Structure formats: C-alpha cells, structure tokens
Short mmCIF file of C-alpha atoms and ligand atoms in Angstrom, two decimals:
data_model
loop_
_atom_site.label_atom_id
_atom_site.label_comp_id
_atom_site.label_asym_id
_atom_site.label_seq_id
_atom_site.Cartn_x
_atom_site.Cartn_y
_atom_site.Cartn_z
CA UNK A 27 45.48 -3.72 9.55
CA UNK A 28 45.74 -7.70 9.20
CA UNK A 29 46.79 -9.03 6.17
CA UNK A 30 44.00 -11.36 4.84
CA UNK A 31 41.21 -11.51 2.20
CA UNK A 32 39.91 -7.73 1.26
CA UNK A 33 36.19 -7.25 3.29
CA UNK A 34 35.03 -5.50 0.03
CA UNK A 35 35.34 -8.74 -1.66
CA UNK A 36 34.15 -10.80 0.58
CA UNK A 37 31.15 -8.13 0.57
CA UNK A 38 30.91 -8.01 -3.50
CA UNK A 39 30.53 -12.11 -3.44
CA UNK A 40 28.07 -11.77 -0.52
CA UNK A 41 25.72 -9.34 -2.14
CA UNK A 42 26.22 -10.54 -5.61
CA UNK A 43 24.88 -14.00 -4.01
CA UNK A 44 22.00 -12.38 -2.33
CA UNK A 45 21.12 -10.66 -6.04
CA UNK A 46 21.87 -13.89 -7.70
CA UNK A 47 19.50 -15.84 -5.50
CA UNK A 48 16.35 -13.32 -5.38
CA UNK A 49 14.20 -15.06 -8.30
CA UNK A 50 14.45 -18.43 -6.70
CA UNK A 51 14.39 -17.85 -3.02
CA UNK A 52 11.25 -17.55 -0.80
CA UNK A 53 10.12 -14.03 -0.64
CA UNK A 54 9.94 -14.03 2.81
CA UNK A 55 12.73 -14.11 5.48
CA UNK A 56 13.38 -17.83 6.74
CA UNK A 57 13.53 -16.63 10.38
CA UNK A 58 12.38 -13.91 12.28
CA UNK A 59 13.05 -11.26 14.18
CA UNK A 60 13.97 -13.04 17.84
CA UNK A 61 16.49 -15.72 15.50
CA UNK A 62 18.16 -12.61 13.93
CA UNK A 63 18.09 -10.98 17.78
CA UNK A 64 19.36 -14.85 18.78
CA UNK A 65 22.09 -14.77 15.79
CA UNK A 66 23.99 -11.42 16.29
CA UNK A 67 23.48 -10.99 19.93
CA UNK A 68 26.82 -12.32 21.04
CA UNK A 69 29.45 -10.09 23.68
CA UNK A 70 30.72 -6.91 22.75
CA UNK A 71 34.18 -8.24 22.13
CA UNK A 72 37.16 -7.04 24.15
CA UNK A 73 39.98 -7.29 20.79
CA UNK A 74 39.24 -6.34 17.44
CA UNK A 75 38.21 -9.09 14.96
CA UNK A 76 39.34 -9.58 11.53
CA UNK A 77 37.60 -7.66 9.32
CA UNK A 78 37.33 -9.65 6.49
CA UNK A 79 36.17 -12.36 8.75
CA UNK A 80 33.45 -9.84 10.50
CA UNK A 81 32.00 -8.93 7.31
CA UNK A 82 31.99 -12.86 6.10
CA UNK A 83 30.15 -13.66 9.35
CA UNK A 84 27.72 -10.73 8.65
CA UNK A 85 25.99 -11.83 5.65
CA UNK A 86 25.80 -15.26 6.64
CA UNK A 87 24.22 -14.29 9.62
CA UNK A 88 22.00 -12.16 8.41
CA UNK A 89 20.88 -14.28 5.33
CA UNK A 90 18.37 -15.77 6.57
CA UNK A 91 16.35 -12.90 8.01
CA UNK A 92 16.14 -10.74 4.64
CA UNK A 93 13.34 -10.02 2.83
CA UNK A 94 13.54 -10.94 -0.67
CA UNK A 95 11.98 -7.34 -1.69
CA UNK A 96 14.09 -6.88 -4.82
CA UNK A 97 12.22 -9.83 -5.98
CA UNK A 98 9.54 -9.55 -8.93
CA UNK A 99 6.97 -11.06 -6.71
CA UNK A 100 7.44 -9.01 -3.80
CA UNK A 101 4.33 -6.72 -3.40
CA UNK A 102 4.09 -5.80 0.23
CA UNK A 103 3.82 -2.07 1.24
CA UNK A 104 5.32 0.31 -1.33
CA UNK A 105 8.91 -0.88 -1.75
CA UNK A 106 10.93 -0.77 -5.01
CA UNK A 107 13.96 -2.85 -5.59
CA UNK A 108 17.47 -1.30 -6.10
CA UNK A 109 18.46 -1.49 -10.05
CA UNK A 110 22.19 -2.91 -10.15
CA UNK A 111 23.35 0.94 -11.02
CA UNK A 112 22.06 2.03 -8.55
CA UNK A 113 23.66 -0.56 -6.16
CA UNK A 114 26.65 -0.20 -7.09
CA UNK A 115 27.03 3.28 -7.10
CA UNK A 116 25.97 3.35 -3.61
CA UNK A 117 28.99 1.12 -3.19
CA UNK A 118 30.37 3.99 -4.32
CA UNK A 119 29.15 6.47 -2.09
CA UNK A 120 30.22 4.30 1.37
CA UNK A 121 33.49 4.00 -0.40
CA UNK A 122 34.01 7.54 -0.86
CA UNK A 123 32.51 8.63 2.31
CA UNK A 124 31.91 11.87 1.50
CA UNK A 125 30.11 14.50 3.89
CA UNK A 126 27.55 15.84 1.29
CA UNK A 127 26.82 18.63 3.08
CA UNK A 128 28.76 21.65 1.28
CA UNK A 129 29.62 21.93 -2.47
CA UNK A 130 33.49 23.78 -1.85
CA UNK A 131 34.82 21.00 0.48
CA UNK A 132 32.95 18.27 -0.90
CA UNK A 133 32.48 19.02 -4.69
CA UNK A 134 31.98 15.88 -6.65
CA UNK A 135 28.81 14.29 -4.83
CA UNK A 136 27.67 17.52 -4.35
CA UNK A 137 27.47 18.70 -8.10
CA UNK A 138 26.69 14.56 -8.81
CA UNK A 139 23.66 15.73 -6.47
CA UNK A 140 23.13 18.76 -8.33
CA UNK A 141 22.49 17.37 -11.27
CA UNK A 142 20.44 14.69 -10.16
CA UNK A 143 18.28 17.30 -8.99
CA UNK A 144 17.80 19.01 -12.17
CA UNK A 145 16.86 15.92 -13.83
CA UNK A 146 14.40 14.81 -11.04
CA UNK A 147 12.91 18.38 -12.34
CA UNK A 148 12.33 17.19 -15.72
CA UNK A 149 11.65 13.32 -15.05
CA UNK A 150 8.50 14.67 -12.90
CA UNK A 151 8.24 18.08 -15.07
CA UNK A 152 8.09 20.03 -11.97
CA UNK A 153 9.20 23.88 -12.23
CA UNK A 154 13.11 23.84 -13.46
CA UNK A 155 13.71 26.66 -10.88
CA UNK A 156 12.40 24.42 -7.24
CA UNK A 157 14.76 23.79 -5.08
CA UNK A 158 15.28 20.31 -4.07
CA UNK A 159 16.68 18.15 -1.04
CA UNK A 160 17.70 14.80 -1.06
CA UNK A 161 16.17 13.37 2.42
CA UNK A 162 16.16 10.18 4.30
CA UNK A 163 12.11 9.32 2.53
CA UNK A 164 8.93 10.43 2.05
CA UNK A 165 8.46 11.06 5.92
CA UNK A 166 10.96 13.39 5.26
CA UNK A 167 9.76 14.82 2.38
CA UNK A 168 7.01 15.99 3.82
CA UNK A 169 8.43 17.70 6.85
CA UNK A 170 10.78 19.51 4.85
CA UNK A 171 8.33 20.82 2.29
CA UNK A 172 5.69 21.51 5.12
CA UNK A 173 8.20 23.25 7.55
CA UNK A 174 9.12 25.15 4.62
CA UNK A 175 5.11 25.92 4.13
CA UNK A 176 5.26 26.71 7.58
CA UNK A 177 8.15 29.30 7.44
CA UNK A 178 6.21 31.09 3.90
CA UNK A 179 2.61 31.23 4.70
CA UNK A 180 3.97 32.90 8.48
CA UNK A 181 5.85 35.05 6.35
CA UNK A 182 2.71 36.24 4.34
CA UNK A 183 1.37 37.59 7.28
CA UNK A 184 4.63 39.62 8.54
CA UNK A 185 5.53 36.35 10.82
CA UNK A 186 9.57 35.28 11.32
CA UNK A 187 8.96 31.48 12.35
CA UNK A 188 12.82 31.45 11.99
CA UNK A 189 12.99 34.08 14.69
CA UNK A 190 10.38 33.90 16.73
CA UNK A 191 9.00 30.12 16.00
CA UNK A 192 5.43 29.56 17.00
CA UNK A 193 5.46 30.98 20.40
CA UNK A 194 2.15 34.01 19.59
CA UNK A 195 2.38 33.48 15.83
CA UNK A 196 -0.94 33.40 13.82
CA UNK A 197 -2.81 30.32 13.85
CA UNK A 198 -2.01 28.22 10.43
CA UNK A 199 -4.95 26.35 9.16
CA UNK A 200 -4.43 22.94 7.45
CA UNK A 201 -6.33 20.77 5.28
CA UNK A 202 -6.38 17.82 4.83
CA UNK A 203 -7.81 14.68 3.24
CA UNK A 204 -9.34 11.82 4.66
CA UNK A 205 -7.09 9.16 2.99
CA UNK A 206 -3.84 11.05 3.62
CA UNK A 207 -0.44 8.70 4.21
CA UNK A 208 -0.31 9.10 7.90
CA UNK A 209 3.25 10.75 7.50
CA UNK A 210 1.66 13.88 6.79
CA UNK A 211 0.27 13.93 10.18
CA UNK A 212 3.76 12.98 11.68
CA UNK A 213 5.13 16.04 9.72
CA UNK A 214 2.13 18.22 11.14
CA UNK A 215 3.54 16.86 14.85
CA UNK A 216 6.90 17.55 13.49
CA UNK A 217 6.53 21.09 12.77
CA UNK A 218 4.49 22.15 16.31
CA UNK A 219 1.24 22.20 13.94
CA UNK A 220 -0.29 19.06 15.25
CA UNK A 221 -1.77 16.32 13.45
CA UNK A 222 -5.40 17.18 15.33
CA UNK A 223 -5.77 20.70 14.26
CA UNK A 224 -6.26 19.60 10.45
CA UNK A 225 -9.82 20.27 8.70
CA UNK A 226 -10.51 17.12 6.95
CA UNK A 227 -11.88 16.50 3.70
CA UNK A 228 -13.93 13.29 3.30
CA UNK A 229 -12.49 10.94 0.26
CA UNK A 230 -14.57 8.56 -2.08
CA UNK A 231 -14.95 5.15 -2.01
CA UNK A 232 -11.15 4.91 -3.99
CA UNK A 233 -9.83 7.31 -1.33
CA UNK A 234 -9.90 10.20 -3.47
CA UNK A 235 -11.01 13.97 -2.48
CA UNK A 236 -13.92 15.83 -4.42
CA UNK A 237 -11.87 18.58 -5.63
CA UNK A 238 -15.09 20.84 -4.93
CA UNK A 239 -14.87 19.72 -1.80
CA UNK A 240 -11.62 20.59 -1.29
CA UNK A 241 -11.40 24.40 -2.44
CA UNK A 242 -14.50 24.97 -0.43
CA UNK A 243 -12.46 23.85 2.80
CA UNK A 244 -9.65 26.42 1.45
CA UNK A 245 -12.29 29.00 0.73
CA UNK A 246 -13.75 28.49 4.44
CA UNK A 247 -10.54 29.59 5.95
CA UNK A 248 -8.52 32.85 5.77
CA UNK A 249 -5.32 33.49 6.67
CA UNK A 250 -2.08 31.82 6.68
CA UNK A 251 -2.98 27.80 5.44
CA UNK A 252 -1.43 24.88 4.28
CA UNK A 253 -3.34 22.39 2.24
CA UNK A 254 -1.77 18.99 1.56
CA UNK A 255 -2.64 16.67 -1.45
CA UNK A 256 -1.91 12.81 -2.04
CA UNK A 257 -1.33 11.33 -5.59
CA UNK A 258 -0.61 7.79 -4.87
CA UNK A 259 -3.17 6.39 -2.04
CA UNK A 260 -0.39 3.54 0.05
CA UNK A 261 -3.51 1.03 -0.66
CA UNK A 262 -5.43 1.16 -3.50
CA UNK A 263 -3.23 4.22 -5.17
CA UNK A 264 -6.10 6.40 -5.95
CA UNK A 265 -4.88 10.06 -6.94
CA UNK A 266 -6.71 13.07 -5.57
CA UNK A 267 -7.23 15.92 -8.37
CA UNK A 268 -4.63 17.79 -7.61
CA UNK A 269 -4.20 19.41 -10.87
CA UNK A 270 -7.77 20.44 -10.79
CA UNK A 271 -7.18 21.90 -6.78
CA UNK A 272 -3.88 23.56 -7.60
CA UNK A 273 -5.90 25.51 -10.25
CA UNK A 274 -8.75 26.43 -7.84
CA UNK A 275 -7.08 27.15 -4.24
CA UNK A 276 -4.54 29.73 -5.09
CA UNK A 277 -4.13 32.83 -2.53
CA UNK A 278 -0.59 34.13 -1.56
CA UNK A 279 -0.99 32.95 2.02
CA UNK A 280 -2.32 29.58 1.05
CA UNK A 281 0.57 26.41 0.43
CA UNK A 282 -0.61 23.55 -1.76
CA UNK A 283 1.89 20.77 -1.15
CA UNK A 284 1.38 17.78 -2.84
CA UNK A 285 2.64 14.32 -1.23
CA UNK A 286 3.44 12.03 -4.08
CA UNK A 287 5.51 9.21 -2.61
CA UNK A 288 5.25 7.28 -5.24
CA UNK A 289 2.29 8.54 -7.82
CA UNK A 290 4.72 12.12 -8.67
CA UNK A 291 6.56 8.89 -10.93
CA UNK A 292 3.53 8.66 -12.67
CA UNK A 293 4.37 12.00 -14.45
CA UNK A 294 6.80 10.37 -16.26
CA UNK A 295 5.20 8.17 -18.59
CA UNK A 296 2.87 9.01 -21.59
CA UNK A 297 -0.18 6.77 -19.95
CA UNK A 298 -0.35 7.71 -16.96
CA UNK A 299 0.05 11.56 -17.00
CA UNK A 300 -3.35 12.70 -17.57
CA UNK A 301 -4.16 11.54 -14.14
CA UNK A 302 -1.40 13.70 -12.54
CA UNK A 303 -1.54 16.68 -15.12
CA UNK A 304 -1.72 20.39 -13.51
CA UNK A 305 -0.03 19.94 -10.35
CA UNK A 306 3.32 21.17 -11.08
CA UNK A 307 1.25 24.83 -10.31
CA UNK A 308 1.34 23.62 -6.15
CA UNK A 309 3.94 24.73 -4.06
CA UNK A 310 5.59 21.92 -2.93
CA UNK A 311 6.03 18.06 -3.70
CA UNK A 312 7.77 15.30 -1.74
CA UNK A 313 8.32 11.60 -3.06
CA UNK A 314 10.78 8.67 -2.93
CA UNK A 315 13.36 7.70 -4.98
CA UNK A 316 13.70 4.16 -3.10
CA UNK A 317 9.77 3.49 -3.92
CA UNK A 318 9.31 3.58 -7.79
CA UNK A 319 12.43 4.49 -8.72
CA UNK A 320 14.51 1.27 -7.86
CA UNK A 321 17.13 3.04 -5.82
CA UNK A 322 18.70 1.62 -2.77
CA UNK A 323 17.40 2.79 0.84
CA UNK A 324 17.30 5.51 1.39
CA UNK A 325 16.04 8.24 -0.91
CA UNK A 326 13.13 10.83 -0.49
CA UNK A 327 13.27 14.07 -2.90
CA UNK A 328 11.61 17.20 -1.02
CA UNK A 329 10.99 19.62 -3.89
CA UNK A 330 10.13 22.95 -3.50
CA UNK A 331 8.68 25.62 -5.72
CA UNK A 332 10.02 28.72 -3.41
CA UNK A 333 13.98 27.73 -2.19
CA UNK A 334 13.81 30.86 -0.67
CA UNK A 335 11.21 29.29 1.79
CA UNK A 336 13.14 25.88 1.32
CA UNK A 337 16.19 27.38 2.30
CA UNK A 338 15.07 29.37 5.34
CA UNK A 339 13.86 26.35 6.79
CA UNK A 340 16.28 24.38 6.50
CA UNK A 341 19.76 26.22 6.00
CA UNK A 342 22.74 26.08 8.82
CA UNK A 343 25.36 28.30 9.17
CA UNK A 344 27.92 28.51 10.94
CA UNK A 345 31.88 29.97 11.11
CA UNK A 346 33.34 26.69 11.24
CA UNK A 347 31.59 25.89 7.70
CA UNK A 348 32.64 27.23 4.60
CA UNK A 349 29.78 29.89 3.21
CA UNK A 350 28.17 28.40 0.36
CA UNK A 351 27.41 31.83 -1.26
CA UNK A 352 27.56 30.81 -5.12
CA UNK A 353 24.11 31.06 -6.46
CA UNK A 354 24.92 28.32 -8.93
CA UNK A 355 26.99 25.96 -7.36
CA UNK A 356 24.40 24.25 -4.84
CA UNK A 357 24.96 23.66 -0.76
CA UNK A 358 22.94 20.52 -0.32
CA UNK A 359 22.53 21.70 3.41
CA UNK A 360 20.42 24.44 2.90
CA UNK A 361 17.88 22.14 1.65
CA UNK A 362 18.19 19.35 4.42
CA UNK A 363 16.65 18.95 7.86
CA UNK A 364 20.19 17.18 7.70
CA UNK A 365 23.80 18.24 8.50
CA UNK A 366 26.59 16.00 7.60
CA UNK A 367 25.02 13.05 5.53
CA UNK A 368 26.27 10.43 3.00
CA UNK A 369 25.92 11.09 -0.81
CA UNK A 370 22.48 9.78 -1.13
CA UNK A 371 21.82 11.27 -4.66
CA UNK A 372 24.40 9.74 -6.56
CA UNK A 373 22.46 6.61 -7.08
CA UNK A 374 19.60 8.38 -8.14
CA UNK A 375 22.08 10.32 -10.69
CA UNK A 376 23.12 6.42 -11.94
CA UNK A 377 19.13 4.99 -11.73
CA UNK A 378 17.92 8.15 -14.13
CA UNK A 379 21.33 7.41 -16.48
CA UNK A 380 20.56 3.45 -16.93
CA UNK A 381 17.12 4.11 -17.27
CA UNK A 382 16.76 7.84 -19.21
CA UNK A 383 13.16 9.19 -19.80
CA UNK A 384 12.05 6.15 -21.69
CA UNK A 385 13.09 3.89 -18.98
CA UNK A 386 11.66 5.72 -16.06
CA UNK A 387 8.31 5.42 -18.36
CA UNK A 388 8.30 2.05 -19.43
CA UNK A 389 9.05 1.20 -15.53
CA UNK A 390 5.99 3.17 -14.60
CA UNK A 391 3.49 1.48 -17.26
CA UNK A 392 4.80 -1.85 -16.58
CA UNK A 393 4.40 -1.62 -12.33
CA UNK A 394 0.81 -0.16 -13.56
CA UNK A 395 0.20 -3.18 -16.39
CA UNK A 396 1.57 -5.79 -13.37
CA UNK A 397 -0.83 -4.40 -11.07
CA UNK A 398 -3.84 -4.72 -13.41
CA UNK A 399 -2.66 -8.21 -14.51
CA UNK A 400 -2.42 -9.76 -11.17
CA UNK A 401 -5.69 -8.23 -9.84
CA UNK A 402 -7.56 -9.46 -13.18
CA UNK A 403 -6.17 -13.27 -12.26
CA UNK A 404 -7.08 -13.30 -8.94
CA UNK A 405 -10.67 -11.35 -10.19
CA UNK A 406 -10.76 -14.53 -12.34
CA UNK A 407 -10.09 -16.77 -9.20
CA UNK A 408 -12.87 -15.42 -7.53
CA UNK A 409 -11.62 -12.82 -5.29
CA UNK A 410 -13.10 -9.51 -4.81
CA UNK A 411 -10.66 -6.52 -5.99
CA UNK A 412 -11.51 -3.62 -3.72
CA UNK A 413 -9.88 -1.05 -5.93
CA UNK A 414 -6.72 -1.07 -8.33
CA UNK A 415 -5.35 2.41 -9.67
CA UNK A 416 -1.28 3.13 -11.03
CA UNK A 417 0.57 0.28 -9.61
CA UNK A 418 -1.43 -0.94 -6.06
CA UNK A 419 -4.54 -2.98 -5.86
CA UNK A 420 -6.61 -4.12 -2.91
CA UNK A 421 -8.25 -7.57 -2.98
CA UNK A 422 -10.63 -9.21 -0.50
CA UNK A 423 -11.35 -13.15 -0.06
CA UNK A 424 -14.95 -13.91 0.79
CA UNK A 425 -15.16 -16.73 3.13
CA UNK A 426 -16.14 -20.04 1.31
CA UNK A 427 -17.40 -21.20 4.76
CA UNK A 428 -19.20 -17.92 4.70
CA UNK A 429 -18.62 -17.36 8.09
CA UNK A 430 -15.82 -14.37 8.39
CA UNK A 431 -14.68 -12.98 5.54
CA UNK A 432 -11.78 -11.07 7.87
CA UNK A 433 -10.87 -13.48 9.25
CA UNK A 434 -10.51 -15.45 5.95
CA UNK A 435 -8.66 -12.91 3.75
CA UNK A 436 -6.12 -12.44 7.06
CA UNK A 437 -5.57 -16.12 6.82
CA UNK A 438 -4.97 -16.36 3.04
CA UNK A 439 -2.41 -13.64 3.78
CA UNK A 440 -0.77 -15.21 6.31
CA UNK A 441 -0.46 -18.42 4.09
CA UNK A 442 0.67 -16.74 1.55
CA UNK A 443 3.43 -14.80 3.12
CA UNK A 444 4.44 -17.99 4.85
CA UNK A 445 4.82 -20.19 1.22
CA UNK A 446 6.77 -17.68 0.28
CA UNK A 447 6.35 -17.52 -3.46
CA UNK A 448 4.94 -13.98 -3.39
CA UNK A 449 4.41 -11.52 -0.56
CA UNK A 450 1.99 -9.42 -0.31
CA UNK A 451 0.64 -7.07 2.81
CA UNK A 452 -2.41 -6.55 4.62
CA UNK A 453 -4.35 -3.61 5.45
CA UNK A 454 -7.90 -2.58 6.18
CA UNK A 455 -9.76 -0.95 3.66
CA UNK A 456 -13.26 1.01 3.96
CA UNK A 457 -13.49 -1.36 7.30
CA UNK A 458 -12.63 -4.75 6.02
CA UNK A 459 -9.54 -6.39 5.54
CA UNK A 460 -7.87 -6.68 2.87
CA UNK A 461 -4.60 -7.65 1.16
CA UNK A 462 -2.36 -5.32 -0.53
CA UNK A 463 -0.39 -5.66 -3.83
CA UNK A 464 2.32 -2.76 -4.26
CA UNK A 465 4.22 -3.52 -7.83
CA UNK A 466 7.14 -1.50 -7.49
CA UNK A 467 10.11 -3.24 -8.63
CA UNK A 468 11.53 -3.22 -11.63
CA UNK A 469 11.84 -6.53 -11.96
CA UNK A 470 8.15 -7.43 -11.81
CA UNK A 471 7.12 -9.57 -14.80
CA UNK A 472 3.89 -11.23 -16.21
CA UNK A 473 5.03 -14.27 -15.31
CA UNK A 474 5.55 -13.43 -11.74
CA UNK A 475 2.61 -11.94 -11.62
CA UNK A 476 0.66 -15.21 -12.94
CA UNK A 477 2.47 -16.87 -9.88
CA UNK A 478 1.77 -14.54 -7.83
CA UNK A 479 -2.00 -14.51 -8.21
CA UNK A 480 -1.81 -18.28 -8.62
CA UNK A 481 0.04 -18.72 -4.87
CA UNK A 482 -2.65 -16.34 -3.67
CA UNK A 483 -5.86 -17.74 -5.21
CA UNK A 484 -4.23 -21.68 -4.30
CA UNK A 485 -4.16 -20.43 -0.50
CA UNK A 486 -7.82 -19.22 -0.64
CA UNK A 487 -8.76 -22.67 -2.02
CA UNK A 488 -6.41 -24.75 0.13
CA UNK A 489 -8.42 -22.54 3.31
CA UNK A 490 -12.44 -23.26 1.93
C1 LIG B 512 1.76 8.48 0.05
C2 LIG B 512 2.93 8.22 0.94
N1 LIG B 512 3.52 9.23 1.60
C3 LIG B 512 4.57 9.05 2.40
C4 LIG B 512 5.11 7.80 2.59
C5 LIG B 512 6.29 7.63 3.52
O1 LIG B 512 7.43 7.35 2.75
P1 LIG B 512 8.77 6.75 3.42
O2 LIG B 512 8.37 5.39 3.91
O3 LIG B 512 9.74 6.73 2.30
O4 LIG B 512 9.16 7.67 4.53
C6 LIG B 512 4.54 6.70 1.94
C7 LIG B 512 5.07 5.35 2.16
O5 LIG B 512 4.61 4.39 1.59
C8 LIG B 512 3.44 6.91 1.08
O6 LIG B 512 2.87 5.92 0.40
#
C-alpha cells in the first residue's frame, strides 16, 4: 500500500460536503446520464492507481450527476433521505465487511440485526413472534413474503413446493387490486405464478379496494390462494382496508399479505393509525426501511407471520456452513432470498435508536402535515389536487391556454425539475397526467414546502 492521504478521509470530507451542500444546491443533478457515462468512461488501467487519489477523483466526478434526494424539497417517487446515524453506521458496515449471513461466524451484525428486527416488530406493532428478513427493498419484500405464501398455501393442500416446485402442483389463485405497486406483479413472475393469472379487484377513484369487494373475490375461489393488499398507493397514497379484509378473508389455505412500502410506517404514529388498524391479523407484510424511514439504500423488511413458511422458502444449507440450529440466536439466511450479504440492518438498528418511538411518529405526521401543506398552496395557486392521503399528493395544471392540459402539467414538470429548487415526479393518474409529490425525508420543512409549491405554481404561471 502507498503511503499518502487515508481514502476514508478523503471519503468523510467528500460526503460530509455533499451533506453540507444539500439545502442550497439544485435538487436536480447538473448533468446527465451520457456526461456521467462521458466522465468515468476512461481505459481500464493497466497499474493500480493511488487509492486515495481514486476515491478523490470519484466524488468529484460524480458530483455533478447526484440527485439532491436527501434534500427537504425533494419529492419525486417515494425516496427518503438517510438520517446522519444512519449514514454513518453504514460507514460502519463497509468498514467491517461482515458476511451477515450466519449468527456463529458472524455474531455482532447478526444479533445488531436481530434486534433491529424485534424492534421493527413493535415500531409497526406487527406479531412479536414473525420472522423477519432484511432484503435489498420492497421488490424484495414482496417476493420473499409471497414465495413464502407460495411454499404455505401448497402446503395446505399436502403440496412440497420445496420438493417438487410447481411442476403438477395445484393451481394457486391470486388476488389482486387494481392499484397494486407493479412489484407485486414482478414478484408473481418471480415465483412461476405469473403476473396475468391474478383476479383483479377494481379500486376507487383514490385507488383504494371496496373491502366487500375484495372478500367476495376470496370467497369466489377455493383452494390454495394468495391475496395481496397495498397500504400506501406510490401516487396518491391511498390505503386499501386491510384491517377490515384481514378480518373478513380468513381460511387456512388463504395468505393475506399486505405490501406496505411505505404506509406499514404509518402504524407508528398516534394520527395516522386508525387508517392502518387491524392488519397485523394478515400473514405477511413487506416495506422499506430506505423509504420512510431515512435509512441509506438499501433496506426492505420482509416480515412474516409463519417463519416456518419464511424459513422454508428461503433457508440454505449446506456442509460447508456452520448449522444455525439455536432457536434463539437468529441465521439471517434463512430469511433471505440472499446468501452472503453486507450488514444492511445495522443502520436501521442506529435510525430506530436516534429516533425511538416518538421520533419514528413525529417523522410520520410531519411527511403527512408536509404533504397536506404543499398541496393546500398549490390548491391556493390554482392547481387541481387529484388526491392527497399519508405523505403523497397528486396535482394537475389545467392549461391556461386551455388547449392541453397534459401537455401543460408535463411541461410545468419539466420546468420545475429543470430550476431545480424542488423536484417532483410525474405520473398518470385515472388517465391524465399528473405530478407527484412523495414527502419522505426527514428533513422536509414548512418552509421548503412553501418553496416548493411556490417554484411549482411560478412555472405554471411563467407557461400561461
Ligand atoms: C407500494 C410499493 N410497493 C413496492 C415498492 C418497491 O419498493 P423498492 O423500490 O424499495 O423495491 C414501492 C416503491 O415505491 C411501493 O411504493
């Protein structure tokens, strides 16, 4: 090794920088994709570099293609920003490089993950006794949960998926909503259930199903099923009734899994409860910790209410491993579609400790009180708010020209990403566009949000 300055220096001043500079800077990235392609594209090189020198060359090559998402006015997609616990202690877990696969080897991140579990648990009040797995994000999630479904609702009917896998099993039924996160139909493709064989229950106007509506599609089915629930809508956030579903659909060969991305989180403060009550009763649950809960990327949290199904899904053994045979002392790789993987869980062990109960609450209510705040200002400005539930809204801008009102609202995105004090993302919503606000972060203020809607309602009249 050279002598020279230390790379993890030179890395602590670069990323200290990049967090220093997040409330002033654009939003946006400065340049796009085919600069960054432009910037880092150079020869493989034939001699090793200096590393401190590599890493220095790094971030200021990269600078100016990040997106400013820990910022307080970033509201594109679903994407929460990393508290500074939680950053570092992923600094942490690169610096430890620990496989946390198995507990005996390995036993530090693995009983950090352990308990990070349990308190996930409580945070969302799910059962104490689910099983959990610490996955890559909610796509993740919800294969793991609904290859687990798979594996148990199989098993109801005398069928070893394990063994035998599909090949002459029963057929599985799955339900559906209309509004589902289109991950749940990469886990059906996933699993060899396929996205197209899903019976699909038609959603309101927020995106919501009719809970009726929904137990009659279970009750018109028999045999092994998996229904699948959202609380959280990517757009507008609308919840489906799960609580009221889990209490209606119960049969022993029938899996309720909820997907919960980000709207699980809402179980953790006093406000917001009631509107995810009664759901801990499904079988299943998959979220994010990188979405609401400020952690780095990347954290999903596949929870399951039967580990034995959990774990027969997703368990490897082999001689070369050590047995993890201790019913307390958990083997994170019984729970992962995963192998070997970095400690992923200890910065949602450091997010839950900066932040306890109360903290995880009052970030909940605020994302929700941001969301209200900046879709009441641009209401105010004139534009039309499609729908606004937890921490999301939809808006629309009607066309002062009154020509294309498309058209319009894509363009008041498009100059609004491109000034840079805010950034928002598009979508289409019940057929028109629309733009999305996703307040996630926990550094989201009133005051961004005032300059948020201001940037956004300023485009719209810059455009008339
Ligand atoms: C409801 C829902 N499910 C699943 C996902 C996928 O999560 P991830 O991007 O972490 O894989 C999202 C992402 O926004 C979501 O909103």
């Amino acid at each position: 090794m050279p002598d020279g300055p230390d790379p993890l220096e030179i890395a602590a001043d670069a990323a200290r920088e990049w967090l220093e500079g997040l409330a002033d800077r654009p939003v946006r990235p400065a340049a796009g994709a085919r600069a960054m392609l432009d910037a880092f594209a150079t020869p493989l090189p034939e001699v090793g570099e200096d590393p401190a020198e590599v890493v220095r060359d790094l971030a200021a090559r990269a600078e100016p293609g990040l997106m400013a998402n820990g910022s307080g006015r970033f509201l594109g997609w679903v994407i929460g920003a990393a508290l500074p616990a939680a950053v570092a202690a992923d600094w942490l877990v690169s610096a430890w490089d620990q496989n946390c696969a198995m507990s005996e080897p390995f036993p530090a991140t693995t009983m950090i993950e352990q308990v990070a579990a349990g308190w996930i648990l409580e945070v969302l009040d799910l059962p104490r006794g689910a099983s959990v797995g610490f996955v890559t994000g909610g796509q993740m999630a919800n294969v793991t949960c609904l290859a687990a479904a798979r594996n148990h609702v199989l098993a109801v009917h005398g069928w070893d998926v394990e063994a035998h896998g599909l090949q002459g099993a029963p057929r599985v039924n799955v339900i559906v909503g209309a509004e589902r996160h289109d991950s749940i139909d990469g886990a059906l493709r996933a699993i060899g259930l396929g996205a197209a064989t899903a019976a699909v229950v038609p959603a309101d106007a927020a995106g919501r199903v009719d809970a009726d509506a929904f137990a009659a599609a279970a009750a018109a089915v028999e045999g092994p099923t998996i229904a699948c629930v959202q609380v959280g809508n990517v757009n507008g956030g609308a919840v489906d009734p799960a609580g009221r579903i889990a209490a209606t659909v119960r049969r022993d060969d029938l899996w309720l899994h909820v997907d919960g991305a980000f709207g699980l989180w809402a179980r953790a403060a006093r406000s917001t409860r009631p509107l995810v009550a009664g759901l801990e009763r499904a079988d299943s649950w998959a979220t994010d910790a990188h979405k609401w809960l400020n952690t780095p990327y990347d954290c999903g949290v596949a929870v399951c209410a039967h580990p034995e199904a959990h774990r027969r899904a997703m368990g490897v053994r082999a001689a070369y491993l050590p047995a993890g045979d201790d019913a307390v002392l958990r083997d994170p790789i019984d729970y992962n579609p995963e192998l070997s993987r970095r400690a992923r869980a200890v910065p949602v062990y450091a997010a839950l400790r900066t932040l306890g109960r109360a903290g995880v609450a009052e970030l909940v209510e605020r994302c929700c009180a941001m969301a209200a705040l900046a879709a009441s200002r641009l209401a105010e400005g004139g534009a039309e708010v499609l729908h606004q539930e937890l921490n999301q809204a939809v808006v629309r801008f009607r066309d002062p020209r009154g020509v294309d009102d498309d058209a319009h609202t894509r363009s008041v995105l498009a100059t609004v990403q491109e000034e840079g004090t805010c950034y928002p993302s598009g979508t289409v919503w019940r057929g028109v566009a629309g733009i999305r606000l996703s307040v996630t972060s926990y550094r989201a203020g009133s005051e961004d949000m005032e300059r948020a809607a201001a940037a956004m309602l300023a485009a719209h009249g810059a455009l008339g």
